[in-house]
Tab-separated table of C-alpha atoms in Angstrom:
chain	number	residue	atom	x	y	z
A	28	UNK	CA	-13.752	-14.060	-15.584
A	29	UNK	CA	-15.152	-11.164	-13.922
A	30	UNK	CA	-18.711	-11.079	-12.933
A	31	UNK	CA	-20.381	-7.837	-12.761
A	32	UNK	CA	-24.139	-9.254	-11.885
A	33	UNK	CA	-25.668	-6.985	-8.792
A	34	UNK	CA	-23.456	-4.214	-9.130
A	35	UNK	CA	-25.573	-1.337	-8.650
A	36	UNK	CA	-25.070	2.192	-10.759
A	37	UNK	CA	-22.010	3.716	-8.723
A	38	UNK	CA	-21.307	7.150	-7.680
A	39	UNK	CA	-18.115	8.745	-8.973
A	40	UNK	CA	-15.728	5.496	-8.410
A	41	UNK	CA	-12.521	5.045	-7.727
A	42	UNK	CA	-10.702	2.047	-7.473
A	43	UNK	CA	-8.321	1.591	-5.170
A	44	UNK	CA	-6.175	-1.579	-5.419
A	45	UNK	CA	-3.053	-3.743	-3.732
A	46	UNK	CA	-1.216	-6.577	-4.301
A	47	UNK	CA	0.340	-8.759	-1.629
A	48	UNK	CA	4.022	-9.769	-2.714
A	49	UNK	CA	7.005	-8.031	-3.963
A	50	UNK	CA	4.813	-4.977	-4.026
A	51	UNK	CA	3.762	-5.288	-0.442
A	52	UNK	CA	6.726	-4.214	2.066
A	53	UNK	CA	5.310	-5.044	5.442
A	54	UNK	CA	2.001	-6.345	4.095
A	55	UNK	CA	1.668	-2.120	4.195
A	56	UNK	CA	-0.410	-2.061	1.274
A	57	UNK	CA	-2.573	-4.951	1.253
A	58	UNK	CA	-3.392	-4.221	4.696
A	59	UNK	CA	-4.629	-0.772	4.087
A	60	UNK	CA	-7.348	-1.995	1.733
A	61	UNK	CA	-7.867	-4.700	3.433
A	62	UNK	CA	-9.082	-2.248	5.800
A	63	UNK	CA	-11.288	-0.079	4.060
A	64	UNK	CA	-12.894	-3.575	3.382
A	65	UNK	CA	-13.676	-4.484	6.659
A	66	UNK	CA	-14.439	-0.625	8.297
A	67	UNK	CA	-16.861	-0.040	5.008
A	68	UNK	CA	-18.220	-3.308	5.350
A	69	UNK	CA	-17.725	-4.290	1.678
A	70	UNK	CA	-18.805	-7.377	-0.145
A	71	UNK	CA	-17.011	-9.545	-2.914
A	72	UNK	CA	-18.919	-9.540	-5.719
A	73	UNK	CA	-16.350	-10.461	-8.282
A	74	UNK	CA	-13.141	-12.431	-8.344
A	75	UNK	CA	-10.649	-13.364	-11.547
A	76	UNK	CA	-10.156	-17.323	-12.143
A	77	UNK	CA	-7.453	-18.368	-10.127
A	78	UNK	CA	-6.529	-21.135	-13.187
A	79	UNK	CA	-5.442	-18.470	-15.393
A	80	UNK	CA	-2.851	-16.386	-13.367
A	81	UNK	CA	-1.341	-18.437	-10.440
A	82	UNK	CA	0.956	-20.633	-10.243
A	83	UNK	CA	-0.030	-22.950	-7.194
A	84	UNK	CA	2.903	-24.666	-6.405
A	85	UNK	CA	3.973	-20.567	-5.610
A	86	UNK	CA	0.943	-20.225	-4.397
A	87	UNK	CA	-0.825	-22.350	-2.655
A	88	UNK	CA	-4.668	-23.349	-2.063
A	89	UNK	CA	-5.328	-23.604	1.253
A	90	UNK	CA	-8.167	-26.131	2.596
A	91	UNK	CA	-10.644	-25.047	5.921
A	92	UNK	CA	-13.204	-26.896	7.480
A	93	UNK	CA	-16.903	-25.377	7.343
A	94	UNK	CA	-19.118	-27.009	9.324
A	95	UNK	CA	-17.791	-30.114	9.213
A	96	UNK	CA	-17.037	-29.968	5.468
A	97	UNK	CA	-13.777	-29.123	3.825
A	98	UNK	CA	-13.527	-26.433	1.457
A	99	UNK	CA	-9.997	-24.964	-0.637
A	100	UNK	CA	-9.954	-21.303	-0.975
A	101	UNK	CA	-7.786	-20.829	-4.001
A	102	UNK	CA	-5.053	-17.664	-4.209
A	103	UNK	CA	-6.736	-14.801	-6.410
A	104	UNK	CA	-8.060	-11.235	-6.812
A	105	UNK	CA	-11.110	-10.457	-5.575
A	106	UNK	CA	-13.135	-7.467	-5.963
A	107	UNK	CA	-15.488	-5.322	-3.584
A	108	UNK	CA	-17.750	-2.188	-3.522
A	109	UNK	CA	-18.031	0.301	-0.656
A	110	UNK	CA	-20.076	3.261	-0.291
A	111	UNK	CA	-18.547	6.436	1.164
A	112	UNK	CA	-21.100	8.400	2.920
A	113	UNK	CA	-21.547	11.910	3.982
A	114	UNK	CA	-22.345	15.367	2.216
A	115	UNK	CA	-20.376	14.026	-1.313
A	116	UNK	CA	-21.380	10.146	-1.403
A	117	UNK	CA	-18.884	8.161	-3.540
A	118	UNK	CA	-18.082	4.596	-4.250
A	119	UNK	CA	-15.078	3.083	-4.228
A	120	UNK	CA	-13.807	-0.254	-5.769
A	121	UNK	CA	-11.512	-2.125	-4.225
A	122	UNK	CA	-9.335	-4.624	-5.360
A	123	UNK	CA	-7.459	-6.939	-3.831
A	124	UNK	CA	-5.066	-10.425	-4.513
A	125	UNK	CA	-2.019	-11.494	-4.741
A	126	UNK	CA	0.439	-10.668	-7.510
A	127	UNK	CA	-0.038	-13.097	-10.435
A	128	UNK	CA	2.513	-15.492	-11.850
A	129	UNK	CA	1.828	-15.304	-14.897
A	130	UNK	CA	-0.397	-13.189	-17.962
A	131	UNK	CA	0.208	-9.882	-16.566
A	132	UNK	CA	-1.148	-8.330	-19.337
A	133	UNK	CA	-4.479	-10.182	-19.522
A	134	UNK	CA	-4.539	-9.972	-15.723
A	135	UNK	CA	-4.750	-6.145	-16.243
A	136	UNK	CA	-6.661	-5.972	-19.044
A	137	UNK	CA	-9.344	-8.042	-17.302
A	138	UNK	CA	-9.146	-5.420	-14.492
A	139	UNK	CA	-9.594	-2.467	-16.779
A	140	UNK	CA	-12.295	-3.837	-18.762
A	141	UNK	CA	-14.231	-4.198	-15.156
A	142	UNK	CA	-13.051	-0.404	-14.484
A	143	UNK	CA	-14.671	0.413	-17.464
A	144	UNK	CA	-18.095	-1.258	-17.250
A	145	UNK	CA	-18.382	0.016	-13.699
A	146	UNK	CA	-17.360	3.960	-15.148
A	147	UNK	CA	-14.157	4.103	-12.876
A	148	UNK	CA	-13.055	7.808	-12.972
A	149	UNK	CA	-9.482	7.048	-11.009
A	150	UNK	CA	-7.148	4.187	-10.579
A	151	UNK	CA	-4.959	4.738	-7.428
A	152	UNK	CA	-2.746	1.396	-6.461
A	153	UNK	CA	-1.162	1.043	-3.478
A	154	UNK	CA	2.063	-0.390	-2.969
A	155	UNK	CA	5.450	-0.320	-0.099
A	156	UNK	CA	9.074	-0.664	-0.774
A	157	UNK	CA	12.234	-0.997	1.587
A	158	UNK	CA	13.808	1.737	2.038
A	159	UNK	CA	16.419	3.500	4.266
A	160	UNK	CA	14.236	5.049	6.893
A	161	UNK	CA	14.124	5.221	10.325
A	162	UNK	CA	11.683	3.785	12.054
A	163	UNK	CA	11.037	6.671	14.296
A	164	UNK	CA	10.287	9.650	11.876
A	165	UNK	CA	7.421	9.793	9.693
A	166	UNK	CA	6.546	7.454	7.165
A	167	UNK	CA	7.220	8.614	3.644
A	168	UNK	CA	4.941	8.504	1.255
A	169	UNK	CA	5.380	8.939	-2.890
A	170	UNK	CA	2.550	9.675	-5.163
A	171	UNK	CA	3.989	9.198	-8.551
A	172	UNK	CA	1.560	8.939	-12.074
A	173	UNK	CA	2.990	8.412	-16.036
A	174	UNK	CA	0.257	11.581	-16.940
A	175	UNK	CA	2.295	14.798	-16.693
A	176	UNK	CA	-1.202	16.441	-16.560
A	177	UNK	CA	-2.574	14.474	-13.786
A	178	UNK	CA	0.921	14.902	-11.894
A	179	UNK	CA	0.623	18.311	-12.200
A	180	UNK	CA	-3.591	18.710	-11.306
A	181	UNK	CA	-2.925	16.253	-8.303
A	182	UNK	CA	-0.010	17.100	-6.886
A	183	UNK	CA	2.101	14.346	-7.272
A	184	UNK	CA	5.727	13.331	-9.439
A	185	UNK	CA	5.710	11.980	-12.817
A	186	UNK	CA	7.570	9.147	-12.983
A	187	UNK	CA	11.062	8.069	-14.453
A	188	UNK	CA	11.532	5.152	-12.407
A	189	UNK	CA	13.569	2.951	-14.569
A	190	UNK	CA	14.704	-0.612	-13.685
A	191	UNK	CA	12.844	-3.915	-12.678
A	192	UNK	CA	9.111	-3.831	-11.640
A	193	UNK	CA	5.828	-5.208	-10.035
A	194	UNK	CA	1.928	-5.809	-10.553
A	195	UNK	CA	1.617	-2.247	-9.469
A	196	UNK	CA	3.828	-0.537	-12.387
A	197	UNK	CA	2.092	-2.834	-14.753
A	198	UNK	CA	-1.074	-1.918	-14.108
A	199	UNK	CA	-0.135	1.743	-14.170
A	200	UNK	CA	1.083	1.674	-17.572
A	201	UNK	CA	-1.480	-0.172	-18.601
A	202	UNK	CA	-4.169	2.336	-17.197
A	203	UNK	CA	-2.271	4.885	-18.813
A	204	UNK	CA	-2.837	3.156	-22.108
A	205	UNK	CA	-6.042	2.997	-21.949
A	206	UNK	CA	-6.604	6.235	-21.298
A	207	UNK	CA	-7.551	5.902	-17.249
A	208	UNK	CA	-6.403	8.244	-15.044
A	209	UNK	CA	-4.103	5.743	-12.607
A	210	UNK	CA	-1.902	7.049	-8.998
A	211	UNK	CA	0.347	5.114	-7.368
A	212	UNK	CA	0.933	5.931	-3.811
A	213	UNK	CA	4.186	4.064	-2.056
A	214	UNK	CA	5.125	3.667	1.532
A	215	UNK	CA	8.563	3.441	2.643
A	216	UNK	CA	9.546	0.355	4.969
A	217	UNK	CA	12.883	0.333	7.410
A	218	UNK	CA	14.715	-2.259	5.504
A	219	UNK	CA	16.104	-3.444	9.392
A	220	UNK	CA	12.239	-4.008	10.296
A	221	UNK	CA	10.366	-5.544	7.447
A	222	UNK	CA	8.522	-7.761	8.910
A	223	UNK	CA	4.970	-7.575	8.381
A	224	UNK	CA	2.459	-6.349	10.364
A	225	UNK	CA	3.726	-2.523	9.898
A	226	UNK	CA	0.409	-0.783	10.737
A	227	UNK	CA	2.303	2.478	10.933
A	228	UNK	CA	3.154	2.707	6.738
A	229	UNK	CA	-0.416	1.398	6.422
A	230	UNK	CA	-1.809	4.459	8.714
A	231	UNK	CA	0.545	6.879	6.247
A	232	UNK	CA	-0.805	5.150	3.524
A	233	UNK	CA	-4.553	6.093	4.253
A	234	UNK	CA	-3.934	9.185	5.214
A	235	UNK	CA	-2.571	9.968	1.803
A	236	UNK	CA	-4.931	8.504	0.285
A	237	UNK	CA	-7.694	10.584	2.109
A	238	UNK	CA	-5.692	13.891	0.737
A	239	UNK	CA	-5.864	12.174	-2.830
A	240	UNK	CA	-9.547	11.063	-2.985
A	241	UNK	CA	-10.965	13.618	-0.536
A	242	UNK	CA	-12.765	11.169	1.726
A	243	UNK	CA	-12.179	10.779	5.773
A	244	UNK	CA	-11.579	6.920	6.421
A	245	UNK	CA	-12.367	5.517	10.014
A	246	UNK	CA	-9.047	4.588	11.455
A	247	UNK	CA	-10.469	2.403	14.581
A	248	UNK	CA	-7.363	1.307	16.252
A	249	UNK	CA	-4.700	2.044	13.632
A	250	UNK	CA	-3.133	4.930	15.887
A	251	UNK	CA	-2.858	3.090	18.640
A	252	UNK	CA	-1.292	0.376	16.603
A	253	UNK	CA	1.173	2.197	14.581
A	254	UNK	CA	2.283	3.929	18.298
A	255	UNK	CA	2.468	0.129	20.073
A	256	UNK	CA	4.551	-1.365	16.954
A	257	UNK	CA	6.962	2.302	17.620
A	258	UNK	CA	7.439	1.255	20.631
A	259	UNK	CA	8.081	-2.652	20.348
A	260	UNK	CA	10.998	-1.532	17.623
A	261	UNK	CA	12.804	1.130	19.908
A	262	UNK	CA	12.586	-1.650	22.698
A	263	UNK	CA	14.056	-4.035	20.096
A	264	UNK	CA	16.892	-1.573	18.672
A	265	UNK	CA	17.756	-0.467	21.982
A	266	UNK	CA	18.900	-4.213	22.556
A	267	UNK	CA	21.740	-3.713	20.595
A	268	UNK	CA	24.044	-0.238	20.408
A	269	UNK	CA	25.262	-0.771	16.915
A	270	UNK	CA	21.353	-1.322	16.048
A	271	UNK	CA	20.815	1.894	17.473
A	272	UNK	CA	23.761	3.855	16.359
A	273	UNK	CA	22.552	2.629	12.665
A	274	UNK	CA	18.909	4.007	13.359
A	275	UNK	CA	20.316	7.658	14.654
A	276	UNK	CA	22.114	7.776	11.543
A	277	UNK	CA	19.632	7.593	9.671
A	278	UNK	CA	17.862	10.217	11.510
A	279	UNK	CA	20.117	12.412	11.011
A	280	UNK	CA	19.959	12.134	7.324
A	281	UNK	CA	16.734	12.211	7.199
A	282	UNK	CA	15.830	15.519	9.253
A	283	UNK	CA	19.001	17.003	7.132
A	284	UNK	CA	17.117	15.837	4.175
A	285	UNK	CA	14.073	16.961	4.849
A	286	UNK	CA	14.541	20.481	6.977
A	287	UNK	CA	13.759	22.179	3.898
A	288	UNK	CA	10.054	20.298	3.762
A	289	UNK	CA	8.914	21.995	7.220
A	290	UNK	CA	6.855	24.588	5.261
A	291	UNK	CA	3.718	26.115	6.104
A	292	UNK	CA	2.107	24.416	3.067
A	293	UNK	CA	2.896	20.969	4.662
A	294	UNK	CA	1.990	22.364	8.191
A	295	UNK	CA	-1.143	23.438	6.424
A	296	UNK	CA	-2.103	20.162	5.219
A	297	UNK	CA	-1.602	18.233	8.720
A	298	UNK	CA	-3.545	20.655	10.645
A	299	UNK	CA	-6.295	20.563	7.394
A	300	UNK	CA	-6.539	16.936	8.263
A	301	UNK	CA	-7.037	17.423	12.088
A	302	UNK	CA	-9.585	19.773	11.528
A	303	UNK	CA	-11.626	17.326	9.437
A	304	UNK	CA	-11.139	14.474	11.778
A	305	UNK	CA	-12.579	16.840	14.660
A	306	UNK	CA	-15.111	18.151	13.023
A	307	UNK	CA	-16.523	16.057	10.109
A	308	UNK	CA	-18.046	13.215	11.647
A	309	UNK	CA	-17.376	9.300	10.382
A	310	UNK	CA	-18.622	8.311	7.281
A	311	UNK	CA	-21.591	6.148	6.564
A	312	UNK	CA	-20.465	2.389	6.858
A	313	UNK	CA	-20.632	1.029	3.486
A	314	UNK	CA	10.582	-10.724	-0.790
A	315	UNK	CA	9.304	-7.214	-1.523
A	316	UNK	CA	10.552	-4.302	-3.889
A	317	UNK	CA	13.331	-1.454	-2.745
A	318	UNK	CA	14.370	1.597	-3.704
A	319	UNK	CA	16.418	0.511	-6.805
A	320	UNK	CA	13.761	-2.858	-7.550
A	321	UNK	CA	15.615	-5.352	-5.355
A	322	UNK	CA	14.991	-7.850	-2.978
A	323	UNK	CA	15.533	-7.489	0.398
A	324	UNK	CA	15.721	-9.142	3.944
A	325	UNK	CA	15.114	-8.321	7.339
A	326	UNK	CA	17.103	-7.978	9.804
A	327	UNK	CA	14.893	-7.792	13.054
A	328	UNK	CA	12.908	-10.767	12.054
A	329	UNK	CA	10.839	-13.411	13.231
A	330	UNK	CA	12.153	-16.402	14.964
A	331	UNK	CA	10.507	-19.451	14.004
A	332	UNK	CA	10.884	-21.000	17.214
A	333	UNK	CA	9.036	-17.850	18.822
A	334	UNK	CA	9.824	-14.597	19.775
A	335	UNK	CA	12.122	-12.367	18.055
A	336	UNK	CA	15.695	-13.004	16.933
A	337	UNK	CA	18.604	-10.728	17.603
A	338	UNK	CA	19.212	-8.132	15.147
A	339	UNK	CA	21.888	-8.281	13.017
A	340	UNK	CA	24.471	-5.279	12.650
A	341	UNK	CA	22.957	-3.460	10.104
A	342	UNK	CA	25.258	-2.518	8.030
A	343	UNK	CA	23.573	-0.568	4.814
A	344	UNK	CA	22.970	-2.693	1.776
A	345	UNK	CA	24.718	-1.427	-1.475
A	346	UNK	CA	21.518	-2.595	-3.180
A	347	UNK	CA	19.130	-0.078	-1.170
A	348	UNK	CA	19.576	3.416	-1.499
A	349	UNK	CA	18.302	6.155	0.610
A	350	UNK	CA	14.349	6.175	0.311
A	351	UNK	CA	13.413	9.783	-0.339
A	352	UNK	CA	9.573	10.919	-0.502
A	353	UNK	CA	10.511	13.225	-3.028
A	354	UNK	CA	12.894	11.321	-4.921
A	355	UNK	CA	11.516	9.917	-7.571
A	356	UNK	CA	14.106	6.625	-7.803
A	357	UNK	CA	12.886	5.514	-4.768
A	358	UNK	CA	9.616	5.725	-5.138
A	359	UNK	CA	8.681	3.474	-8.040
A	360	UNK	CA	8.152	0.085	-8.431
């Protein structure tokens, strides 16, 4: 059950929400609100009974000690308000859990009835997918929405992903329903390098999502992150020549793919976001899915006993086609 006690009267709210699981590529997503939890400073005030939407024996309690007593933190969603600061204040509501087992639907209609009470104007979920990307170009990013009016006000593609799905295209649909305006923003993973962390997709992921919302999020050390974990993967795929044959391939493709994109609209929008990150001034504090709705593996991927393991020749998956960030089959759930 939600609880909505303390909750002051917010300023033009949007919720902005991720789901660790088959949604959650690289623990991309959840770590990008994650985030805006800890830079903002924001404090659970809500969370949905665990009893009613997880299976434990999927997911499991864990058990801490706390001061000498032990305590079981159960797997759920839990809910948060931050205030954005600066010359347009604005709350947002952030949501974050795991993807339920079970009751999708009442899981999301619990969510929307707390989006209504609290006068949520925007939905925008977050999610990652594998894809085939390199590593070493940017990350793409997909902002896809079922309202051919919002798609066409915001900017982004209206969707006609068809196939198998996640929390996040569930609680799309059922925003747009209800009559909510609801975004989805995806980040493409390397399939070869899926391991999480991947604070680069995360980093592309908040950018985005400052374009979308039109707030500036403190970054801390995200940049220097994404740039170290750049690094560690060329080291890695420079260990092996078929690795890195694979990986220039897909370069290729991609700058083929996307020579077209180099426009001075897009130019426009990166130096647009430089200027406000020089100039504006921090804000007040305050098994995963792929292109076609697979599963997928890694293949430069943690070795239980430590360390790394050896990648394995990549060779492409027929079950992952290209990722595109303007193709909208690779961009859904």
């Amino acid at each position: 059950m939600i609880e909505l006690e303390g909750v002051p009267e917010l300023i033009d709210p949007v919720m902005v929400a991720a789901f660790e699981g088959w949604n959650d590529a690289g623990d991309a997503a959840s770590t990008a609100v994650a985030h805006l939890d800890r830079e903002w400073k924001g404090e659970v005030f809500a969370a949905l009974d665990a009893e009613d939407y997880y299976d434990f024996q999927v997911n499991r309690p864990t058990v801490w000690m706390d001061a000498g007593v032990r305590k079981i933190t159960w797997p759920t969603t839990r809910l948060s308000v931050v205030r954005v600061g600066g010359e347009k204040p604005r709350d947002l509501v952030l949501v974050r859990g795991i993807e339920p087992s079970m009751r999708w639907r009442s899981f999301c209609n619990e969510l929307l009835g707390f989006a209504h009470e609290l006068g949520v104007e925007l939905v925008v979920i977050l999610g990652a997918l594998l894809g085939d990307t390199p590593h070493t170009r940017p990350v793409p990013i997909s902002g896809t929405t079922s309202d051919s009016d919002l798609a066409q006000r915001m900017d982004l593609e209206e969707t006609k992903y068809e196939g198998p799905t996640g929390i996040v295209g569930i609680l799309q649909e059922a925003c747009t329903h209800a009559g909510v305006p609801a975004v989805s923003l995806w980040a493409a993973v390397p399939h070869y390098v899926s391991q999480p962390p991947n604070p680069k997709a995360t980093l592309a992921l908040l950018n985005r999502l400052e374009d979308l919302i039109d707030v500036r999020v403190p970054l801390g050390e995200l940049p220097e992150d994404a740039r170290a974990w750049q690094v560690g993967v060329d080291q890695l795929a420079a260990e092996d020549s078929e690795v890195a044959e694979y990986v220039q391939t897909l370069e290729e493709a991609r700058d083929t793919a996307e020579l077209p994109e180099a426009s001075g609209e897009a130019i426009a929008r990166e130096f647009e976001r430089y200027l406000r990150r020089r100039d504006g001034g921090g804000p007040q504090p305050g098994g995963h899915a792929t292109a076609d709705g697979s599963d997928s593996a890694s293949y430069l991927r943690d070795n239980p006993g430590g360390g790394r393991t050896k990648p394995q020749r990549p060779a492409k998956p027929d079950t992952e086609p290209e990722a595109d960030a303007d193709d909208e089959d690779s961009s859904e759930e």
